[in-house]
Every structure is written in structure tokens, then in C-alpha cells.
Amino acid sequence: MYLAIYNNSLNDTLLVVSNLNTNNIKTISKKDFSYGLNDRNEIVFINIFNFSRYLHLHDGCYKLNHVIVNTIQKITLLDLSKYQDMNLFVVGKILECEDIFNTHLRKCQVNIGEKIIQIICGAFNARVGLMVVVALDGAILPNGKVIRCGKILSFPSQGMICSKKELNIKDSKFNDSGIIELDDSFKVGNQFDLHFSN
């Protein structure tokens, strides 16, 4: 997955970050952009300077849609089309929520449509029946953090249940504290993309 971040105060630069392996990054610098390749020759990041000369964006996070991918390709000649419209954020429903002894954590079984995954969650409002936003393995948060499957206190965790703050959502229709509580208008397994600016 790739995420594009634009902030005009960062010298009008579009930052494109990926969830790919970042071992042994080789940076290539050109006049209007730079990019990094990992040891498998995969594009790890792209920085495009003076980006408003090519495309006008508001400050925010963007998934790579057709317009952004084409603009990046025209400037850099790098092809990111296979990552176009990729979104690793989905709507899930908590089916089970079990306290982990002597901690504030809960072991949650979450239906994400195609399967049920286990996520270890520390939110006070995690509970059975709650519709939530799930960041899957490889998802990139607006702050650039990549979500990975792993273990928390020896319990496998296959993603993250997200809060409004973690997704940098300003919309007042979502609760401010704890994980986001979605209403019935959201369907299990559907992509969640309200944190993207496009």
C-alpha cells in the first residue's frame, strides 16, 4: 500500500510513503523529486517538490487514485498503477471481546467480511456488537505508521481497531474518545476511506 500526504507548509511537497521493506534504502535525487528503492528494487518513498505546479491538492492524506498516480508517473516516470485505489482500512464488527487478565487490554474477534481476525485492543469502549474501523496488515496511518500483524503480550493481533485521532478525522459525527463507533449505515467488509482527502 502507498499513501500520499500533502501539506503545503512542507515546502509544497507531496510525500508518498509505502509499507514495503525499508532495508538498505538507496535514494535517487532528481531536480523536482527524489525517491528511494529498497534492496529488492521496490519503491519505498517518493518526494515531489513544488507539487502544486502539477496538481492542486488540499492538505491531507490521499489514497492513490487515477489522477494522483498519473500525475506522479508524468513527473517521475515511476509506475504505481498496481497500487491505485488500494485501501487496507475496512469496516468490522466485534463478535467477541474478552478481557486480558491484569491489563487494560481486550482480545477481540472481529468480522471483517471475508474472515474473522483477532485484534488486541486497549480501548475502553471495545465491546461485542460494535461496528468499528479496522486497519489491516500493511495499512498506513496518516502519521506514516505502518500496521503489522504481530503479538501483544504473546497474543496474536492481526491489525488495529482505529480511533478518530489515529485516523486524523475531524468529522464531529464520530466519537472523540476510544475507538470509532460506526452506525448501521456502514457494512461489514466494506472499505472505510473517510480519513482520506479524496
mmCIF file of N, CA, C and O in Angstrom, residues 30-128:
data_model
loop_
_atom_site.group_PDB
_atom_site.id
_atom_site.type_symbol
_atom_site.label_atom_id
_atom_site.label_comp_id
_atom_site.label_asym_id
_atom_site.label_seq_id
_atom_site.Cartn_x
_atom_site.Cartn_y
_atom_site.Cartn_z
ATOM 1 N N LYS A 30 16.516 13.742 -8.110
ATOM 2 C CA LYS A 30 16.410 14.442 -9.395
ATOM 3 C C LYS A 30 16.079 15.905 -9.103
ATOM 4 O O LYS A 30 15.940 16.304 -7.942
ATOM 5 N N LYS A 31 15.901 16.693 -10.140
ATOM 6 C CA LYS A 31 15.650 18.129 -9.959
ATOM 7 C C LYS A 31 14.371 18.380 -9.164
ATOM 8 O O LYS A 31 14.370 19.155 -8.214
ATOM 9 N N ASP A 32 13.271 17.755 -9.554
ATOM 10 C CA ASP A 32 11.966 18.052 -8.954
ATOM 11 C C ASP A 32 11.430 16.964 -8.036
ATOM 12 O O ASP A 32 10.332 17.078 -7.514
ATOM 13 N N PHE A 33 12.202 15.896 -7.842
ATOM 14 C CA PHE A 33 11.717 14.810 -6.990
ATOM 15 C C PHE A 33 12.877 13.941 -6.533
ATOM 16 O O PHE A 33 13.983 14.001 -7.080
ATOM 17 N N SER A 34 12.595 13.141 -5.532
ATOM 18 C CA SER A 34 13.535 12.108 -5.104
ATOM 19 C C SER A 34 12.719 10.875 -4.752
ATOM 20 O O SER A 34 11.521 10.962 -4.479
ATOM 21 N N TYR A 35 13.370 9.733 -4.791
ATOM 22 C CA TYR A 35 12.675 8.506 -4.403
ATOM 23 C C TYR A 35 13.677 7.510 -3.845
ATOM 24 O O TYR A 35 14.890 7.650 -4.038
ATOM 25 N N GLY A 36 13.167 6.542 -3.119
ATOM 26 C CA GLY A 36 14.025 5.545 -2.509
ATOM 27 C C GLY A 36 13.658 4.154 -2.946
ATOM 28 O O GLY A 36 12.471 3.832 -3.106
ATOM 29 N N LEU A 37 14.669 3.330 -3.148
ATOM 30 C CA LEU A 37 14.481 1.926 -3.513
ATOM 31 C C LEU A 37 15.052 1.057 -2.397
ATOM 32 O O LEU A 37 16.118 1.362 -1.851
ATOM 33 N N ASN A 38 14.348 -0.045 -2.081
ATOM 34 C CA ASN A 38 14.891 -0.968 -1.083
ATOM 35 C C ASN A 38 15.783 -2.004 -1.756
ATOM 36 O O ASN A 38 16.034 -1.934 -2.964
ATOM 37 N N ASP A 39 16.244 -2.989 -0.993
ATOM 38 C CA ASP A 39 17.179 -3.973 -1.542
ATOM 39 C C ASP A 39 16.542 -4.925 -2.547
ATOM 40 O O ASP A 39 17.226 -5.692 -3.204
ATOM 41 N N ARG A 40 15.199 -4.858 -2.694
ATOM 42 C CA ARG A 40 14.505 -5.646 -3.734
ATOM 43 C C ARG A 40 14.110 -4.772 -4.917
ATOM 44 O O ARG A 40 13.304 -5.151 -5.752
ATOM 45 N N ASN A 41 14.668 -3.546 -4.936
ATOM 46 C CA ASN A 41 14.406 -2.584 -6.012
ATOM 47 C C ASN A 41 12.947 -2.131 -6.057
ATOM 48 O O ASN A 41 12.440 -1.751 -7.113
ATOM 49 N N GLU A 42 12.267 -2.148 -4.905
ATOM 50 C CA GLU A 42 10.890 -1.659 -4.808
ATOM 51 C C GLU A 42 10.922 -0.194 -4.370
ATOM 52 O O GLU A 42 11.779 0.203 -3.576
ATOM 53 N N ILE A 43 9.971 0.576 -4.856
ATOM 54 C CA ILE A 43 9.885 1.994 -4.481
ATOM 55 C C ILE A 43 9.355 2.084 -3.056
ATOM 56 O O ILE A 43 8.256 1.628 -2.761
ATOM 57 N N VAL A 44 10.140 2.677 -2.169
ATOM 58 C CA VAL A 44 9.773 2.796 -0.761
ATOM 59 C C VAL A 44 9.149 4.158 -0.470
ATOM 60 O O VAL A 44 8.233 4.270 0.333
ATOM 61 N N PHE A 45 9.653 5.205 -1.116
ATOM 62 C CA PHE A 45 9.077 6.540 -0.928
ATOM 63 C C PHE A 45 9.336 7.371 -2.175
ATOM 64 O O PHE A 45 10.227 7.078 -2.970
ATOM 65 N N ILE A 46 8.507 8.416 -2.311
ATOM 66 C CA ILE A 46 8.709 9.424 -3.358
ATOM 67 C C ILE A 46 8.419 10.779 -2.730
ATOM 68 O O ILE A 46 7.419 10.931 -2.016
ATOM 69 N N ASN A 47 9.258 11.754 -2.984
ATOM 70 C CA ASN A 47 9.013 13.146 -2.597
ATOM 71 C C ASN A 47 8.989 13.967 -3.870
ATOM 72 O O ASN A 47 9.973 13.961 -4.626
ATOM 73 N N ILE A 48 7.888 14.660 -4.115
ATOM 74 C CA ILE A 48 7.790 15.512 -5.304
ATOM 75 C C ILE A 48 7.692 16.959 -4.827
ATOM 76 O O ILE A 48 6.760 17.313 -4.098
ATOM 77 N N PHE A 49 8.658 17.777 -5.238
ATOM 78 C CA PHE A 49 8.758 19.158 -4.783
ATOM 79 C C PHE A 49 7.929 20.074 -5.673
ATOM 80 O O PHE A 49 7.715 19.793 -6.850
ATOM 81 N N ASN A 50 7.454 21.178 -5.107
ATOM 82 C CA ASN A 50 6.633 22.155 -5.845
ATOM 83 C C ASN A 50 5.454 21.465 -6.530
ATOM 84 O O ASN A 50 5.166 21.708 -7.704
ATOM 85 N N PHE A 51 4.785 20.601 -5.778
ATOM 86 C CA PHE A 51 3.766 19.742 -6.374
ATOM 87 C C PHE A 51 2.573 20.521 -6.926
ATOM 88 O O PHE A 51 1.926 20.072 -7.869
ATOM 89 N N SER A 52 2.279 21.686 -6.373
ATOM 90 C CA SER A 52 1.119 22.453 -6.843
ATOM 91 C C SER A 52 1.286 22.934 -8.279
ATOM 92 O O SER A 52 0.307 23.339 -8.913
ATOM 93 N N ARG A 53 2.480 22.867 -8.828
ATOM 94 C CA ARG A 53 2.668 23.184 -10.252
ATOM 95 C C ARG A 53 2.009 22.134 -11.141
ATOM 96 O O ARG A 53 1.709 22.377 -12.297
ATOM 97 N N TYR A 54 1.822 20.930 -10.587
ATOM 98 C CA TYR A 54 1.293 19.817 -11.381
ATOM 99 C C TYR A 54 -0.162 19.487 -11.055
ATOM 100 O O TYR A 54 -0.911 19.098 -11.932
ATOM 101 N N LEU A 55 -0.524 19.613 -9.780
ATOM 102 C CA LEU A 55 -1.866 19.239 -9.342
ATOM 103 C C LEU A 55 -2.170 19.982 -8.059
ATOM 104 O O LEU A 55 -1.330 20.057 -7.162
ATOM 105 N N HIS A 56 -3.379 20.542 -7.964
ATOM 106 C CA HIS A 56 -3.767 21.260 -6.750
ATOM 107 C C HIS A 56 -4.433 20.293 -5.778
ATOM 108 O O HIS A 56 -5.433 19.654 -6.108
ATOM 109 N N LEU A 57 -3.874 20.171 -4.585
ATOM 110 C CA LEU A 57 -4.446 19.352 -3.525
ATOM 111 C C LEU A 57 -4.572 20.194 -2.265
ATOM 112 O O LEU A 57 -3.778 21.100 -2.033
ATOM 113 N N HIS A 58 -5.553 19.872 -1.449
ATOM 114 C CA HIS A 58 -5.653 20.459 -0.113
ATOM 115 C C HIS A 58 -4.787 19.624 0.822
ATOM 116 O O HIS A 58 -4.519 18.449 0.563
ATOM 117 N N ASP A 59 -4.376 20.208 1.930
ATOM 118 C CA ASP A 59 -3.603 19.461 2.912
ATOM 119 C C ASP A 59 -4.378 18.223 3.342
ATOM 120 O O ASP A 59 -5.580 18.294 3.605
ATOM 121 N N GLY A 60 -3.710 17.073 3.392
ATOM 122 C CA GLY A 60 -4.380 15.859 3.837
ATOM 123 C C GLY A 60 -3.695 14.606 3.334
ATOM 124 O O GLY A 60 -2.634 14.656 2.698
ATOM 125 N N CYS A 61 -4.320 13.469 3.641
ATOM 126 C CA CYS A 61 -3.836 12.148 3.210
ATOM 127 C C CYS A 61 -4.698 11.671 2.052
ATOM 128 O O CYS A 61 -5.919 11.808 2.090
ATOM 129 N N TYR A 62 -4.061 11.082 1.075
ATOM 130 C CA TYR A 62 -4.764 10.637 -0.126
ATOM 131 C C TYR A 62 -4.383 9.201 -0.463
ATOM 132 O O TYR A 62 -3.202 8.851 -0.429
ATOM 133 N N LYS A 63 -5.399 8.393 -0.790
ATOM 134 C CA LYS A 63 -5.050 7.113 -1.386
ATOM 135 C C LYS A 63 -4.718 7.394 -2.846
ATOM 136 O O LYS A 63 -5.107 8.428 -3.403
ATOM 137 N N LEU A 64 -3.980 6.509 -3.454
ATOM 138 C CA LEU A 64 -3.524 6.745 -4.819
ATOM 139 C C LEU A 64 -4.653 6.457 -5.810
ATOM 140 O O LEU A 64 -4.899 5.320 -6.159
ATOM 141 N N ASN A 65 -5.329 7.518 -6.246
ATOM 142 C CA ASN A 65 -6.357 7.350 -7.269
ATOM 143 C C ASN A 65 -5.732 7.571 -8.650
ATOM 144 O O ASN A 65 -4.540 7.847 -8.778
ATOM 145 N N HIS A 66 -6.541 7.452 -9.675
ATOM 146 C CA HIS A 66 -6.077 7.553 -11.059
ATOM 147 C C HIS A 66 -5.362 8.879 -11.323
ATOM 148 O O HIS A 66 -4.289 8.913 -11.943
ATOM 149 N N VAL A 67 -5.936 9.984 -10.846
ATOM 150 C CA VAL A 67 -5.363 11.307 -11.109
ATOM 151 C C VAL A 67 -3.994 11.457 -10.450
ATOM 152 O O VAL A 67 -3.031 11.909 -11.075
ATOM 153 N N ILE A 68 -3.885 11.050 -9.186
ATOM 154 C CA ILE A 68 -2.606 11.180 -8.478
ATOM 155 C C ILE A 68 -1.552 10.255 -9.080
ATOM 156 O O ILE A 68 -0.404 10.663 -9.303
ATOM 157 N N VAL A 69 -1.925 9.013 -9.381
ATOM 158 C CA VAL A 69 -0.979 8.059 -9.983
ATOM 159 C C VAL A 69 -0.458 8.581 -11.322
ATOM 160 O O VAL A 69 0.737 8.542 -11.597
ATOM 161 N N ASN A 70 -1.366 9.092 -12.154
ATOM 162 C CA ASN A 70 -0.947 9.607 -13.463
ATOM 163 C C ASN A 70 -0.036 10.828 -13.332
ATOM 164 O O ASN A 70 0.931 10.980 -14.089
ATOM 165 N N THR A 71 -0.347 11.693 -12.376
ATOM 166 C CA THR A 71 0.488 12.882 -12.161
ATOM 167 C C THR A 71 1.886 12.470 -11.707
ATOM 168 O O THR A 71 2.889 12.983 -12.213
ATOM 169 N N ILE A 72 1.950 11.532 -10.752
ATOM 170 C CA ILE A 72 3.254 11.038 -10.283
ATOM 171 C C ILE A 72 4.049 10.427 -11.437
ATOM 172 O O ILE A 72 5.242 10.672 -11.589
ATOM 173 N N GLN A 73 3.360 9.645 -12.278
ATOM 174 C CA GLN A 73 4.049 8.986 -13.394
ATOM 175 C C GLN A 73 4.581 10.001 -14.411
ATOM 176 O O GLN A 73 5.688 9.849 -14.923
ATOM 177 N N LYS A 74 3.804 11.056 -14.686
ATOM 178 C CA LYS A 74 4.262 12.078 -15.642
ATOM 179 C C LYS A 74 5.517 12.794 -15.138
ATOM 180 O O LYS A 74 6.414 13.117 -15.913
ATOM 181 N N ILE A 75 5.579 13.023 -13.836
ATOM 182 C CA ILE A 75 6.716 13.750 -13.260
ATOM 183 C C ILE A 75 7.939 12.847 -13.118
ATOM 184 O O ILE A 75 9.057 13.233 -13.455
ATOM 185 N N THR A 76 7.721 11.619 -12.629
ATOM 186 C CA THR A 76 8.844 10.763 -12.220
ATOM 187 C C THR A 76 9.133 9.599 -13.165
ATOM 188 O O THR A 76 10.191 8.977 -13.062
ATOM 189 N N LEU A 77 8.161 9.270 -14.021
ATOM 190 C CA LEU A 77 8.217 8.081 -14.879
ATOM 191 C C LEU A 77 8.168 6.775 -14.065
ATOM 192 O O LEU A 77 8.488 5.703 -14.568
ATOM 193 N N LEU A 78 7.760 6.871 -12.782
ATOM 194 C CA LEU A 78 7.606 5.694 -11.920
ATOM 195 C C LEU A 78 6.164 5.223 -11.971
ATOM 196 O O LEU A 78 5.236 6.023 -11.862
ATOM 197 N N ASP A 79 5.958 3.932 -12.137
ATOM 198 C CA ASP A 79 4.612 3.375 -12.293
ATOM 199 C C ASP A 79 4.107 2.795 -10.971
ATOM 200 O O ASP A 79 4.625 1.801 -10.484
ATOM 201 N N LEU A 80 3.077 3.431 -10.417
ATOM 202 C CA LEU A 80 2.451 2.948 -9.192
ATOM 203 C C LEU A 80 1.030 2.461 -9.454
ATOM 204 O O LEU A 80 0.246 2.306 -8.522
ATOM 205 N N SER A 81 0.688 2.197 -10.705
ATOM 206 C CA SER A 81 -0.698 1.885 -11.068
ATOM 207 C C SER A 81 -1.244 0.648 -10.362
ATOM 208 O O SER A 81 -2.434 0.570 -10.077
ATOM 209 N N LYS A 82 -0.381 -0.326 -10.042
ATOM 210 C CA LYS A 82 -0.900 -1.528 -9.379
ATOM 211 C C LYS A 82 -1.327 -1.242 -7.941
ATOM 212 O O LYS A 82 -2.003 -2.049 -7.325
ATOM 213 N N TYR A 83 -0.955 -0.084 -7.411
ATOM 214 C CA TYR A 83 -1.354 0.294 -6.060
ATOM 215 C C TYR A 83 -2.532 1.268 -6.048
ATOM 216 O O TYR A 83 -2.962 1.725 -5.003
ATOM 217 N N GLN A 84 -3.041 1.580 -7.229
ATOM 218 C CA GLN A 84 -4.126 2.537 -7.348
ATOM 219 C C GLN A 84 -5.366 2.047 -6.599
ATOM 220 O O GLN A 84 -5.762 0.893 -6.718
ATOM 221 N N ASP A 85 -5.962 2.960 -5.827
ATOM 222 C CA ASP A 85 -7.201 2.713 -5.079
ATOM 223 C C ASP A 85 -7.077 1.611 -4.032
ATOM 224 O O ASP A 85 -8.081 1.120 -3.523
ATOM 225 N N MET A 86 -5.859 1.202 -3.686
ATOM 226 C CA MET A 86 -5.687 0.193 -2.649
ATOM 227 C C MET A 86 -6.037 0.818 -1.301
ATOM 228 O O MET A 86 -5.635 1.919 -0.986
ATOM 229 N N ASN A 87 -6.822 0.104 -0.525
ATOM 230 C CA ASN A 87 -7.230 0.602 0.782
ATOM 231 C C ASN A 87 -7.257 -0.563 1.755
ATOM 232 O O ASN A 87 -7.995 -1.517 1.552
ATOM 233 N N LEU A 88 -6.467 -0.498 2.790
ATOM 234 C CA LEU A 88 -6.401 -1.575 3.777
ATOM 235 C C LEU A 88 -7.130 -1.203 5.068
ATOM 236 O O LEU A 88 -6.799 -1.701 6.140
ATOM 237 N N PHE A 89 -8.121 -0.328 4.944
ATOM 238 C CA PHE A 89 -8.982 0.026 6.064
ATOM 239 C C PHE A 89 -10.392 -0.481 5.747
ATOM 240 O O PHE A 89 -10.943 -0.158 4.692
ATOM 241 N N VAL A 90 -10.954 -1.299 6.626
ATOM 242 C CA VAL A 90 -12.270 -1.876 6.380
ATOM 243 C C VAL A 90 -13.169 -1.719 7.600
ATOM 244 O O VAL A 90 -12.700 -1.472 8.716
ATOM 245 N N VAL A 91 -14.452 -1.908 7.355
ATOM 246 C CA VAL A 91 -15.441 -1.906 8.436
ATOM 247 C C VAL A 91 -15.499 -3.314 9.020
ATOM 248 O O VAL A 91 -15.576 -4.302 8.287
ATOM 249 N N GLY A 92 -15.432 -3.397 10.326
ATOM 250 C CA GLY A 92 -15.521 -4.682 11.010
ATOM 251 C C GLY A 92 -16.566 -4.650 12.108
ATOM 252 O O GLY A 92 -17.056 -3.583 12.485
ATOM 253 N N LYS A 93 -16.887 -5.820 12.614
ATOM 254 C CA LYS A 93 -17.832 -5.929 13.725
ATOM 255 C C LYS A 93 -17.223 -6.843 14.779
ATOM 256 O O LYS A 93 -16.783 -7.958 14.474
ATOM 257 N N ILE A 94 -17.187 -6.350 16.030
ATOM 258 C CA ILE A 94 -16.620 -7.137 17.117
ATOM 259 C C ILE A 94 -17.614 -8.234 17.514
ATOM 260 O O ILE A 94 -18.742 -7.941 17.911
ATOM 261 N N LEU A 95 -17.186 -9.494 17.372
ATOM 262 C CA LEU A 95 -18.043 -10.635 17.696
ATOM 263 C C LEU A 95 -17.798 -11.140 19.116
ATOM 264 O O LEU A 95 -18.722 -11.637 19.771
ATOM 265 N N GLU A 96 -16.548 -11.054 19.555
ATOM 266 C CA GLU A 96 -16.181 -11.459 20.913
ATOM 267 C C GLU A 96 -15.213 -10.427 21.466
ATOM 268 O O GLU A 96 -14.419 -9.861 20.720
ATOM 269 N N CYS A 97 -15.291 -10.195 22.772
ATOM 270 C CA CYS A 97 -14.418 -9.212 23.409
ATOM 271 C C CYS A 97 -14.114 -9.704 24.822
ATOM 272 O O CYS A 97 -14.953 -9.616 25.714
ATOM 273 N N GLU A 98 -12.911 -10.226 25.001
ATOM 274 C CA GLU A 98 -12.534 -10.876 26.259
ATOM 275 C C GLU A 98 -11.422 -10.086 26.938
ATOM 276 O O GLU A 98 -10.395 -9.783 26.318
ATOM 277 N N ASP A 99 -11.616 -9.742 28.215
ATOM 278 C CA ASP A 99 -10.586 -9.036 28.970
ATOM 279 C C ASP A 99 -9.336 -9.901 29.103
ATOM 280 O O ASP A 99 -9.437 -11.113 29.306
ATOM 281 N N ILE A 100 -8.177 -9.283 28.999
ATOM 282 C CA ILE A 100 -6.916 -9.975 29.243
ATOM 283 C C ILE A 100 -6.523 -9.677 30.686
ATOM 284 O O ILE A 100 -6.352 -8.509 31.070
ATOM 285 N N PHE A 101 -6.404 -10.712 31.469
ATOM 286 C CA PHE A 101 -6.181 -10.608 32.910
ATOM 287 C C PHE A 101 -5.022 -9.678 33.259
ATOM 288 O O PHE A 101 -3.966 -9.716 32.645
ATOM 289 N N ASN A 102 -5.255 -8.822 34.256
ATOM 290 C CA ASN A 102 -4.250 -7.903 34.797
ATOM 291 C C ASN A 102 -3.777 -6.836 33.816
ATOM 292 O O ASN A 102 -2.668 -6.314 33.963
ATOM 293 N N THR A 103 -4.574 -6.546 32.795
ATOM 294 C CA THR A 103 -4.229 -5.482 31.843
ATOM 295 C C THR A 103 -5.489 -4.694 31.507
ATOM 296 O O THR A 103 -6.599 -5.084 31.879
ATOM 297 N N HIS A 104 -5.324 -3.611 30.763
ATOM 298 C CA HIS A 104 -6.462 -2.852 30.245
ATOM 299 C C HIS A 104 -6.866 -3.366 28.858
ATOM 300 O O HIS A 104 -7.796 -2.857 28.243
ATOM 301 N N LEU A 105 -6.177 -4.395 28.379
ATOM 302 C CA LEU A 105 -6.368 -4.889 27.009
ATOM 303 C C LEU A 105 -7.509 -5.888 26.907
ATOM 304 O O LEU A 105 -7.853 -6.568 27.870
ATOM 305 N N ARG A 106 -8.043 -5.971 25.668
ATOM 306 C CA ARG A 106 -9.085 -6.942 25.367
ATOM 307 C C ARG A 106 -8.706 -7.708 24.100
ATOM 308 O O ARG A 106 -8.151 -7.140 23.164
ATOM 309 N N LYS A 107 -9.026 -9.000 24.107
ATOM 310 C CA LYS A 107 -8.812 -9.847 22.932
ATOM 311 C C LYS A 107 -10.131 -9.873 22.171
ATOM 312 O O LYS A 107 -11.140 -10.395 22.655
ATOM 313 N N CYS A 108 -10.130 -9.290 20.979
ATOM 314 C CA CYS A 108 -11.357 -9.149 20.190
ATOM 315 C C CYS A 108 -11.316 -10.048 18.957
ATOM 316 O O CYS A 108 -10.300 -10.111 18.262
ATOM 317 N N GLN A 109 -12.426 -10.718 18.690
ATOM 318 C CA GLN A 109 -12.626 -11.428 17.430
ATOM 319 C C GLN A 109 -13.476 -10.509 16.563
ATOM 320 O O GLN A 109 -14.584 -10.125 16.961
ATOM 321 N N VAL A 110 -12.938 -10.145 15.396
ATOM 322 C CA VAL A 110 -13.586 -9.123 14.567
ATOM 323 C C VAL A 110 -13.905 -9.688 13.189
ATOM 324 O O VAL A 110 -13.022 -10.194 12.489
ATOM 325 N N ASN A 111 -15.167 -9.581 12.808
ATOM 326 C CA ASN A 111 -15.605 -9.985 11.470
ATOM 327 C C ASN A 111 -15.303 -8.843 10.517
ATOM 328 O O ASN A 111 -15.813 -7.734 10.691
ATOM 329 N N ILE A 112 -14.461 -9.122 9.501
ATOM 330 C CA ILE A 112 -14.143 -8.086 8.509
ATOM 331 C C ILE A 112 -14.736 -8.437 7.142
ATOM 332 O O ILE A 112 -14.315 -7.918 6.117
ATOM 333 N N GLY A 113 -15.708 -9.311 7.145
ATOM 334 C CA GLY A 113 -16.406 -9.666 5.909
ATOM 335 C C GLY A 113 -15.942 -10.975 5.326
ATOM 336 O O GLY A 113 -16.686 -11.944 5.296
ATOM 337 N N GLU A 114 -14.693 -11.030 4.890
ATOM 338 C CA GLU A 114 -14.184 -12.244 4.254
ATOM 339 C C GLU A 114 -13.684 -13.261 5.270
ATOM 340 O O GLU A 114 -13.530 -14.431 4.961
ATOM 341 N N LYS A 115 -13.405 -12.796 6.494
ATOM 342 C CA LYS A 115 -12.913 -13.693 7.541
ATOM 343 C C LYS A 115 -13.056 -13.013 8.901
ATOM 344 O O LYS A 115 -13.385 -11.832 8.997
ATOM 345 N N ILE A 116 -12.753 -13.779 9.926
ATOM 346 C CA ILE A 116 -12.739 -13.256 11.295
ATOM 347 C C ILE A 116 -11.280 -13.228 11.746
ATOM 348 O O ILE A 116 -10.561 -14.206 11.591
ATOM 349 N N ILE A 117 -10.858 -12.068 12.263
ATOM 350 C CA ILE A 117 -9.477 -11.923 12.717
ATOM 351 C C ILE A 117 -9.455 -11.546 14.198
ATOM 352 O O ILE A 117 -10.442 -11.030 14.728
ATOM 353 N N GLN A 118 -8.318 -11.822 14.826
ATOM 354 C CA GLN A 118 -8.139 -11.444 16.230
ATOM 355 C C GLN A 118 -7.328 -10.164 16.309
ATOM 356 O O GLN A 118 -6.298 -10.030 15.657
ATOM 357 N N ILE A 119 -7.822 -9.224 17.123
ATOM 358 C CA ILE A 119 -7.106 -7.972 17.350
ATOM 359 C C ILE A 119 -7.069 -7.706 18.849
ATOM 360 O O ILE A 119 -8.086 -7.803 19.529
ATOM 361 N N ILE A 120 -5.898 -7.376 19.342
ATOM 362 C CA ILE A 120 -5.749 -6.978 20.734
ATOM 363 C C ILE A 120 -5.947 -5.469 20.786
ATOM 364 O O ILE A 120 -5.296 -4.714 20.063
ATOM 365 N N CYS A 121 -6.881 -5.037 21.638
ATOM 366 C CA CYS A 121 -7.306 -3.640 21.650
ATOM 367 C C CYS A 121 -7.324 -3.126 23.084
ATOM 368 O O CYS A 121 -7.760 -3.826 23.993
ATOM 369 N N GLY A 122 -6.866 -1.887 23.277
ATOM 370 C CA GLY A 122 -6.852 -1.299 24.609
ATOM 371 C C GLY A 122 -7.930 -0.267 24.846
ATOM 372 O O GLY A 122 -7.969 0.360 25.901
ATOM 373 N N ALA A 123 -8.836 -0.095 23.900
ATOM 374 C CA ALA A 123 -9.870 0.935 24.038
ATOM 375 C C ALA A 123 -10.913 0.546 25.073
ATOM 376 O O ALA A 123 -11.382 -0.591 25.102
ATOM 377 N N PHE A 124 -11.303 1.515 25.884
ATOM 378 C CA PHE A 124 -12.289 1.265 26.935
ATOM 379 C C PHE A 124 -13.668 0.924 26.369
ATOM 380 O O PHE A 124 -14.460 0.248 27.012
ATOM 381 N N ASN A 125 -13.959 1.385 25.146
ATOM 382 C CA ASN A 125 -15.301 1.190 24.594
ATOM 383 C C ASN A 125 -15.408 -0.006 23.649
ATOM 384 O O ASN A 125 -16.441 -0.201 23.004
ATOM 385 N N ALA A 126 -14.378 -0.841 23.569
ATOM 386 C CA ALA A 126 -14.469 -2.061 22.753
ATOM 387 C C ALA A 126 -15.477 -3.004 23.393
ATOM 388 O O ALA A 126 -15.421 -3.262 24.600
ATOM 389 N N ARG A 127 -16.428 -3.499 22.592
ATOM 390 C CA ARG A 127 -17.466 -4.380 23.124
ATOM 391 C C ARG A 127 -18.103 -5.186 22.001
ATOM 392 O O ARG A 127 -18.028 -4.817 20.821
ATOM 393 N N VAL A 128 -18.728 -6.268 22.367
ATOM 394 C CA VAL A 128 -19.410 -7.138 21.415
ATOM 395 C C VAL A 128 -20.514 -6.358 20.695
ATOM 396 O O VAL A 128 -21.259 -5.589 21.309
#
